[in-house]
PDB file of C-alpha atoms in Angstrom:
ATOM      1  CA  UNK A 158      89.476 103.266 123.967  1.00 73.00           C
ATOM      2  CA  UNK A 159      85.973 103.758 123.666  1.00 84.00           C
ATOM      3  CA  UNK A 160      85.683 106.469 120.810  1.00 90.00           C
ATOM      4  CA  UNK A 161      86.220 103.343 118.134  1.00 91.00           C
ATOM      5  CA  UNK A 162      83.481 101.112 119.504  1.00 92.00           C
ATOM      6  CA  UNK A 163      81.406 104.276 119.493  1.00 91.00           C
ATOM      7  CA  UNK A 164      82.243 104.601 116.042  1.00 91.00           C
ATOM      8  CA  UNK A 165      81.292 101.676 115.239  1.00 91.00           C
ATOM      9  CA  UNK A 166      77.715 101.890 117.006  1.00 93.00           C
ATOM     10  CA  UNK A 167      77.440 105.093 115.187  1.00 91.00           C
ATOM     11  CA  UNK A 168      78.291 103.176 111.804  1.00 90.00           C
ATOM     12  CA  UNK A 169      76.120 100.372 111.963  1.00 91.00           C
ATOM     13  CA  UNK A 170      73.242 102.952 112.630  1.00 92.00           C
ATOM     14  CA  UNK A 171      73.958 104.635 109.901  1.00 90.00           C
ATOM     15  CA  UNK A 172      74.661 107.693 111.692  1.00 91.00           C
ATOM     16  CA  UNK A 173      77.925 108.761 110.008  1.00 89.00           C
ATOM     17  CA  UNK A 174      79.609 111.382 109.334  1.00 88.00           C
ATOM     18  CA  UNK A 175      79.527 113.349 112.709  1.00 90.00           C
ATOM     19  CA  UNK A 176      81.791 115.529 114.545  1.00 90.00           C
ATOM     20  CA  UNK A 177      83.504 115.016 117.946  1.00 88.00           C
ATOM     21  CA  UNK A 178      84.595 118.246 119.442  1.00 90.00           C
ATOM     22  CA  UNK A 179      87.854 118.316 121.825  1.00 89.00           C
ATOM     23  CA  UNK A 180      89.975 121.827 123.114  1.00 91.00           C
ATOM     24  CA  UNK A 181      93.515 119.511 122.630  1.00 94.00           C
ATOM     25  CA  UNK A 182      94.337 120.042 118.843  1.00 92.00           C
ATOM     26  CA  UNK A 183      97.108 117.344 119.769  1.00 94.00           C
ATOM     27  CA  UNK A 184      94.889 115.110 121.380  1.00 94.00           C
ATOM     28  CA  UNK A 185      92.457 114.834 117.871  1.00 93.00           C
ATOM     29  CA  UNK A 186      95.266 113.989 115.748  1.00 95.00           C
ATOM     30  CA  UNK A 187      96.775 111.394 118.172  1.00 95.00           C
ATOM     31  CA  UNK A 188      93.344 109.858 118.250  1.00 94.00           C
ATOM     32  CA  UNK A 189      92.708 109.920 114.817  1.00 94.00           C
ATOM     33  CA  UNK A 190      96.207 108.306 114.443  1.00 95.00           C
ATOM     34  CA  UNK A 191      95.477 105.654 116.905  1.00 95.00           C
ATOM     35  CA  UNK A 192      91.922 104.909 115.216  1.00 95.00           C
ATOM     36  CA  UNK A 193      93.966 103.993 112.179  1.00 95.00           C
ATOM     37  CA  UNK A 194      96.759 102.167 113.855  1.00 96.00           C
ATOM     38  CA  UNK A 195      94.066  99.767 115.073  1.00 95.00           C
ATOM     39  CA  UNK A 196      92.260  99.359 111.626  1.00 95.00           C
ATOM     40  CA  UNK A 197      95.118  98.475 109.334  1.00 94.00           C
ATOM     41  CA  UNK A 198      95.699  96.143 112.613  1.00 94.00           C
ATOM     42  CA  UNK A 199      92.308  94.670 112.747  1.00 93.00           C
ATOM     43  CA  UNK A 200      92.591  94.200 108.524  1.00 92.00           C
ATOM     44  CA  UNK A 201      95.451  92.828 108.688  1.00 89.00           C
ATOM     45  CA  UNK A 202      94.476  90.072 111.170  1.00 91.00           C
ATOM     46  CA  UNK A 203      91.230  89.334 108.850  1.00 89.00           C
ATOM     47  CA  UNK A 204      93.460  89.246 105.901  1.00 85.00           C
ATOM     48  CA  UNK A 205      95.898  86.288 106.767  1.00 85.00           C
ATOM     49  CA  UNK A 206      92.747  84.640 108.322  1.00 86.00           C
ATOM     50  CA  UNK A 207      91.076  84.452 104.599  1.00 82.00           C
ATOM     51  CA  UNK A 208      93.803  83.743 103.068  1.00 78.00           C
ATOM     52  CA  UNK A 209      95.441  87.053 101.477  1.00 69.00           C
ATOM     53  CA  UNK A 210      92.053  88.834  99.931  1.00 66.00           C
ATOM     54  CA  UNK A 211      94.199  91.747 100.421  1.00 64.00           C
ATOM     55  CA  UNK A 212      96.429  90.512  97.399  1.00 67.00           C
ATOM     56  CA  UNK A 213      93.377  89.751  95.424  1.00 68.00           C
ATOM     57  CA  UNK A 214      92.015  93.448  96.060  1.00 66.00           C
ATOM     58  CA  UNK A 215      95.720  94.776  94.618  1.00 64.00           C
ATOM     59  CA  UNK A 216      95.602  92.498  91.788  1.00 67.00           C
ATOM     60  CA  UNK A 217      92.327  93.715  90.746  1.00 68.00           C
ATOM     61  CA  UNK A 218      92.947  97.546  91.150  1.00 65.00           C
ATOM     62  CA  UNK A 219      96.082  96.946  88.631  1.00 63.00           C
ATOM     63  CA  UNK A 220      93.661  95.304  86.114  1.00 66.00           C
ATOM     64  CA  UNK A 221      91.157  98.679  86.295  1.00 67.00           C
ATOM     65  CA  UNK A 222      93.790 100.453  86.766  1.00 64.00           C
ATOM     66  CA  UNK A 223      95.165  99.893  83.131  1.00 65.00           C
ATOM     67  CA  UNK A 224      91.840  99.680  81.733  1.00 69.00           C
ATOM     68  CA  UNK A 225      91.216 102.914  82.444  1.00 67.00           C
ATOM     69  CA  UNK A 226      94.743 104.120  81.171  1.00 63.00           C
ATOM     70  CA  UNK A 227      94.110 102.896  77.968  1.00 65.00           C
ATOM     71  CA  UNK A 228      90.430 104.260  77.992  1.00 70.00           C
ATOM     72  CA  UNK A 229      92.167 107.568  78.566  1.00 66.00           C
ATOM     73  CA  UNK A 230      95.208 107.092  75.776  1.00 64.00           C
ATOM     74  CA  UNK A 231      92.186 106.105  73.351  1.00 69.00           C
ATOM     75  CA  UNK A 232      89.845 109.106  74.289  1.00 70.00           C
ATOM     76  CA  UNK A 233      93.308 111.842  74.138  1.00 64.00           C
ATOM     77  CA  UNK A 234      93.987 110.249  70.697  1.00 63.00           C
ATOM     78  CA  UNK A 235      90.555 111.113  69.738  1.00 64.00           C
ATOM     79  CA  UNK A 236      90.476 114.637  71.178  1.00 58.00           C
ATOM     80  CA  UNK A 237      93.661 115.473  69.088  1.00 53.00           C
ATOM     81  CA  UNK A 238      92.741 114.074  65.908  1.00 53.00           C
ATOM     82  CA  UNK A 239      89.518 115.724  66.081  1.00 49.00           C
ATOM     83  CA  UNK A 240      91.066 119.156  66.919  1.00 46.00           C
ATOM     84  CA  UNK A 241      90.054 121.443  64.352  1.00 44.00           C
ATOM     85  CA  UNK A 242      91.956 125.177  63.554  1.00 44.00           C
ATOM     86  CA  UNK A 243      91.980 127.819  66.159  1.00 49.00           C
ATOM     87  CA  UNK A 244      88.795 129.678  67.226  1.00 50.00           C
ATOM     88  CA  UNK A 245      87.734 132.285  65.051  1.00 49.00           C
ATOM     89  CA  UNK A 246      88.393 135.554  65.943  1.00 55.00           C
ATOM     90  CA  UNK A 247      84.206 136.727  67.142  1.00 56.00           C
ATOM     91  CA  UNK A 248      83.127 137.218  70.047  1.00 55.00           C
ATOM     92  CA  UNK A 249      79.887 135.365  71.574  1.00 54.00           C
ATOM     93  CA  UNK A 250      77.578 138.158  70.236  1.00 57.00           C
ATOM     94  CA  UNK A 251      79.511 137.388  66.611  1.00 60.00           C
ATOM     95  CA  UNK A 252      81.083 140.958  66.693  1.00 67.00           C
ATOM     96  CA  UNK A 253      84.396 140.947  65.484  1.00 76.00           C
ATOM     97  CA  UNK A 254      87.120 141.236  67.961  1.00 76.00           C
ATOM     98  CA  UNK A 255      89.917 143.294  68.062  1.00 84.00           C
ATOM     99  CA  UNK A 256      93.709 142.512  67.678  1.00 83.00           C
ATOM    100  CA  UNK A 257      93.730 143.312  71.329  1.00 85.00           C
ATOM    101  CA  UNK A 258      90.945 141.063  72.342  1.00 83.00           C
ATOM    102  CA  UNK A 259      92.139 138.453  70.501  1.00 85.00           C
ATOM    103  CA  UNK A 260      95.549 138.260  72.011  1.00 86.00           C
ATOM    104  CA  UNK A 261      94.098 138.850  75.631  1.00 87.00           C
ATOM    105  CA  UNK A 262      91.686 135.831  75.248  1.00 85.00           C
ATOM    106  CA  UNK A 263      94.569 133.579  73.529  1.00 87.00           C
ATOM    107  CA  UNK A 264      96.752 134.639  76.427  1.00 89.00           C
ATOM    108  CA  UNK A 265      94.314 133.799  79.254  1.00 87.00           C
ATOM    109  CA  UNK A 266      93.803 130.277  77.193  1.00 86.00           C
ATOM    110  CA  UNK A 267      97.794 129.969  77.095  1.00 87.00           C
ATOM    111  CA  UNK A 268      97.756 130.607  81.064  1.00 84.00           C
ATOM    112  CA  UNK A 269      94.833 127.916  81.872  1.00 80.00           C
ATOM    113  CA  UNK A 270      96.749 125.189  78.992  1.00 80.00           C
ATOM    114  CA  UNK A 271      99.813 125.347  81.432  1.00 79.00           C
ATOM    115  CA  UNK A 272      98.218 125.506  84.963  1.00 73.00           C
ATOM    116  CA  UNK A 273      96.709 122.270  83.571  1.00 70.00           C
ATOM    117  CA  UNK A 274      99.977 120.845  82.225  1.00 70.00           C
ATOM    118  CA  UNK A 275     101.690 121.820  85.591  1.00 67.00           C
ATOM    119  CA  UNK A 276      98.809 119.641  87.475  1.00 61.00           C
ATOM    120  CA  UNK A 277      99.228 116.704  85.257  1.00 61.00           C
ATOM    121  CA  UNK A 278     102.502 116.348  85.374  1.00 60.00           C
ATOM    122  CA  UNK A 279     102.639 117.436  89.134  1.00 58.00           C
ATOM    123  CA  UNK A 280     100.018 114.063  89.585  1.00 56.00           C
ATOM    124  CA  UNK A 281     102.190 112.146  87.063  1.00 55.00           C
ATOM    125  CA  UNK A 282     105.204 111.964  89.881  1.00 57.00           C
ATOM    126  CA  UNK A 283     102.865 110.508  92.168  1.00 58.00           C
ATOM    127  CA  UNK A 284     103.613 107.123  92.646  1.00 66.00           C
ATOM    128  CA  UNK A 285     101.013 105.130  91.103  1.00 72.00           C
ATOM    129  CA  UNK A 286     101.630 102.209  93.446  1.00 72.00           C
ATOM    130  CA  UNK A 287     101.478 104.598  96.721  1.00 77.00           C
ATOM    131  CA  UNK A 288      98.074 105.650  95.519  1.00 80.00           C
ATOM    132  CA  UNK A 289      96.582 101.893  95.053  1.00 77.00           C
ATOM    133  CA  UNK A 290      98.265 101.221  98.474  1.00 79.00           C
ATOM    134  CA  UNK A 291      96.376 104.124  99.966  1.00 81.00           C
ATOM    135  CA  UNK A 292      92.764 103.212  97.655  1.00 82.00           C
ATOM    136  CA  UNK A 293      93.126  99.424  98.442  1.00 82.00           C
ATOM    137  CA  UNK A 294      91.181  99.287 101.888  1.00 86.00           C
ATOM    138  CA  UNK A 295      88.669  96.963 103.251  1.00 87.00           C
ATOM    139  CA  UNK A 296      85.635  98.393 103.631  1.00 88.00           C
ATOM    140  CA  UNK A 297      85.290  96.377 107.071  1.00 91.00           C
ATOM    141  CA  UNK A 298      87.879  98.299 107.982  1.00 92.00           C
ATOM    142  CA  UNK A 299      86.716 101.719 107.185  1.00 92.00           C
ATOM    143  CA  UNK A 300      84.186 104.430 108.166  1.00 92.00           C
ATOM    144  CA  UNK A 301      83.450 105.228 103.982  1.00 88.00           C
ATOM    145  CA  UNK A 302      81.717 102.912 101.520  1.00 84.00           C
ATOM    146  CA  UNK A 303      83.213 102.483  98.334  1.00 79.00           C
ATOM    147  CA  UNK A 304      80.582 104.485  96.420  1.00 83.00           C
ATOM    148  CA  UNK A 305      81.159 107.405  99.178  1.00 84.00           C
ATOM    149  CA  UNK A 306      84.881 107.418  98.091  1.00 83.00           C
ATOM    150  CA  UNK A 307      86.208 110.449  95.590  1.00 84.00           C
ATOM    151  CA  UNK A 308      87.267 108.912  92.161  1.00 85.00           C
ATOM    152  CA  UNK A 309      90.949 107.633  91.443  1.00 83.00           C
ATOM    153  CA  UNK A 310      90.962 111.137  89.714  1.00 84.00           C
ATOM    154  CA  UNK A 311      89.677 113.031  92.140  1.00 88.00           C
ATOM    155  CA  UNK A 312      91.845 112.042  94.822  1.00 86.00           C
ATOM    156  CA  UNK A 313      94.731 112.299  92.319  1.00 85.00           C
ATOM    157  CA  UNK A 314      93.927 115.942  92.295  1.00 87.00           C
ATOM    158  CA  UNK A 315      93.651 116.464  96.161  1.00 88.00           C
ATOM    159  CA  UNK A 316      96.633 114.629  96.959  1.00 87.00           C
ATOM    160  CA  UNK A 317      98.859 116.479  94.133  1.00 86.00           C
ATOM    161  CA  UNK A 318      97.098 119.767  95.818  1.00 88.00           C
ATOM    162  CA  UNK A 319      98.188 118.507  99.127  1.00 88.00           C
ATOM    163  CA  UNK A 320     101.822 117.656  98.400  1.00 85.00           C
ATOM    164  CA  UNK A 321     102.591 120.980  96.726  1.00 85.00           C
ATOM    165  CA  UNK A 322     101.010 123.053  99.471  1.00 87.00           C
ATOM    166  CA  UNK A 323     102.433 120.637 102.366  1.00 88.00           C
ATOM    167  CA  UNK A 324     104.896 118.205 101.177  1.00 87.00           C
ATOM    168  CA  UNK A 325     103.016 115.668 102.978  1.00 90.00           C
ATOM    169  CA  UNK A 326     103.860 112.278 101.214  1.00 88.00           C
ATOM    170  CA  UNK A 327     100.520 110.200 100.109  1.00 87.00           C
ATOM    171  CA  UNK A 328     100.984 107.840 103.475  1.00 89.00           C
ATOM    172  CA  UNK A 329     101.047 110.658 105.764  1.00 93.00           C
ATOM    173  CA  UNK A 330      98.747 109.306 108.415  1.00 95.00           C
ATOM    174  CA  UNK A 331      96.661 111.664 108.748  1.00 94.00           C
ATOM    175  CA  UNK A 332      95.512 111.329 104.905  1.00 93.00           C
ATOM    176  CA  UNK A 333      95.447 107.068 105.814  1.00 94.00           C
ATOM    177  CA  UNK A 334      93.089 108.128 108.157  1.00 94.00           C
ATOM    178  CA  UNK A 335      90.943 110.710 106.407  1.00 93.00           C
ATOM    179  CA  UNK A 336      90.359 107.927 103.768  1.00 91.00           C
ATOM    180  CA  UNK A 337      89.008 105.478 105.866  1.00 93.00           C
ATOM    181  CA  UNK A 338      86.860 108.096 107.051  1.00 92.00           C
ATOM    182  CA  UNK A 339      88.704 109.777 110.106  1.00 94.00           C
ATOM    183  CA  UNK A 340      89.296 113.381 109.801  1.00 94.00           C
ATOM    184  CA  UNK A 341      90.716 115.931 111.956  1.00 95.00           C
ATOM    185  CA  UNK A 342      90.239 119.615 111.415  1.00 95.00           C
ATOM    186  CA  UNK A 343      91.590 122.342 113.703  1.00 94.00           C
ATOM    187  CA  UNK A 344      93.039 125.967 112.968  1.00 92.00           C
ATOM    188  CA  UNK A 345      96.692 124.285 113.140  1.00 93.00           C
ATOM    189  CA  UNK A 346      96.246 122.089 109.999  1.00 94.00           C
ATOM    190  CA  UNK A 347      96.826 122.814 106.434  1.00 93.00           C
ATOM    191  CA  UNK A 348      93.939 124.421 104.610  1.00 93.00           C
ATOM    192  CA  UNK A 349      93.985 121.883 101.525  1.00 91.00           C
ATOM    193  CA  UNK A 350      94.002 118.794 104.471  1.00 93.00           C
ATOM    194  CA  UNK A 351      90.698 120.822 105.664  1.00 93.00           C
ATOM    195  CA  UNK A 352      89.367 121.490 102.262  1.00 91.00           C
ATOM    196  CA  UNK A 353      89.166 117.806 101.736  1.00 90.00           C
ATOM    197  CA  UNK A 354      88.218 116.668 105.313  1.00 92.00           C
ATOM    198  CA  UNK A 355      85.318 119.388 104.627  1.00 91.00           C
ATOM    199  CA  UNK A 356      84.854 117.696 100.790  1.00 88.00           C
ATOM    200  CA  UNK A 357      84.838 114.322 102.642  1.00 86.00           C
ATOM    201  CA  UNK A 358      82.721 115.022 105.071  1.00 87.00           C
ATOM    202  CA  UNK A 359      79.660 116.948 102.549  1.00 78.00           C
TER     203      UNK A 359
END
């Protein structure tokens, strides 16, 4: 009962991140889990006090939300109509490669073309809605400033990482947590969770 209050000592003193060290792997996540528990509480409370900023926040993430769709239809729209013919076939000395060459460096751009397609459309079955749920926190609420926060896109990639290596589903607590700046990190979690707790955390 006192680690939150400590947090929020820490916090205010603008000594965050830091690290609390415990032997009970079990023991970090239920605390971590209970940290959370009473923060969505504690927002909760504050948001039917003011009157539902909550819905306000939501509102507003939809709005930038399809601004910056359309930003990216317009800017993919540009990219294709400006695509010009296939590279020609030099090297970047300008020495003439060889059929060989040429259909080892086409292949290799082949390969990266559909690890890329298989992460876009990997992030496109994430529910869109899950995601604002999981971005739309009060930053009263929350160890992690808004500007501190990866990007919409960034976490997009994490959390498509995370689901195909754990099938943890975007609410998993422990990734409610992590985002309002509680991470665990032990030899018993999944090493994406720890690469972003580690991301996070730098």
């Amino acid at each position: 009962r006192y680690v939150l209050p400590l947090l929020v000592d820490l916090n205010r003193e603008d000594k965050l991140p830091c690290v609390a060290f415990s032997l009970d792997p079990n023991f970090c996540e239920a605390l971590a889990i209970r940290i959370l528990n009473t923060l969505e509480r504690l927002e909760r409370a504050a948001d039917e006090r003011e009157g539902g900023a909550a819905e306000k926040r939501r509102q507003a993430n939809i709005a930038r939300r399809a601004k910056k769709l359309v930003k990216r239809m317009r800017n993919r729209n540009k990219g294709n109509s400006m695509a010009g013919p296939s590279p020609a076939a030099t090297g970047a000395s300008g020495k003439k490669l060889t059929h060989d060459e040429i259909a080892r460096a086409n292949a290799a751009r082949e390969e990266r073309r559909r690890q890329d397609e298989e992460l876009r459309l990997a992030a496109a079955k994430m529910d869109q809605d899950e995601i604002d749920e999981l971005m739309d926190v009060d930053v009263r609420f929350s160890f992690v400033s808004d500007t501190e926060r990866p990007s919409r896109e960034d976490l997009e990639y994490w959390l498509t990482r995370l689901r195909k290596n754990t099938g943890w589903p975007v609410d998993h607590p422990l990734i409610k947590a992590l985002w309002r700046g509680v991470g665990v990190h032990h030899e018993g979690l999944p090493r994406s969770y720890k690469d972003l707790v580690e991301t996070m955390f730098r």
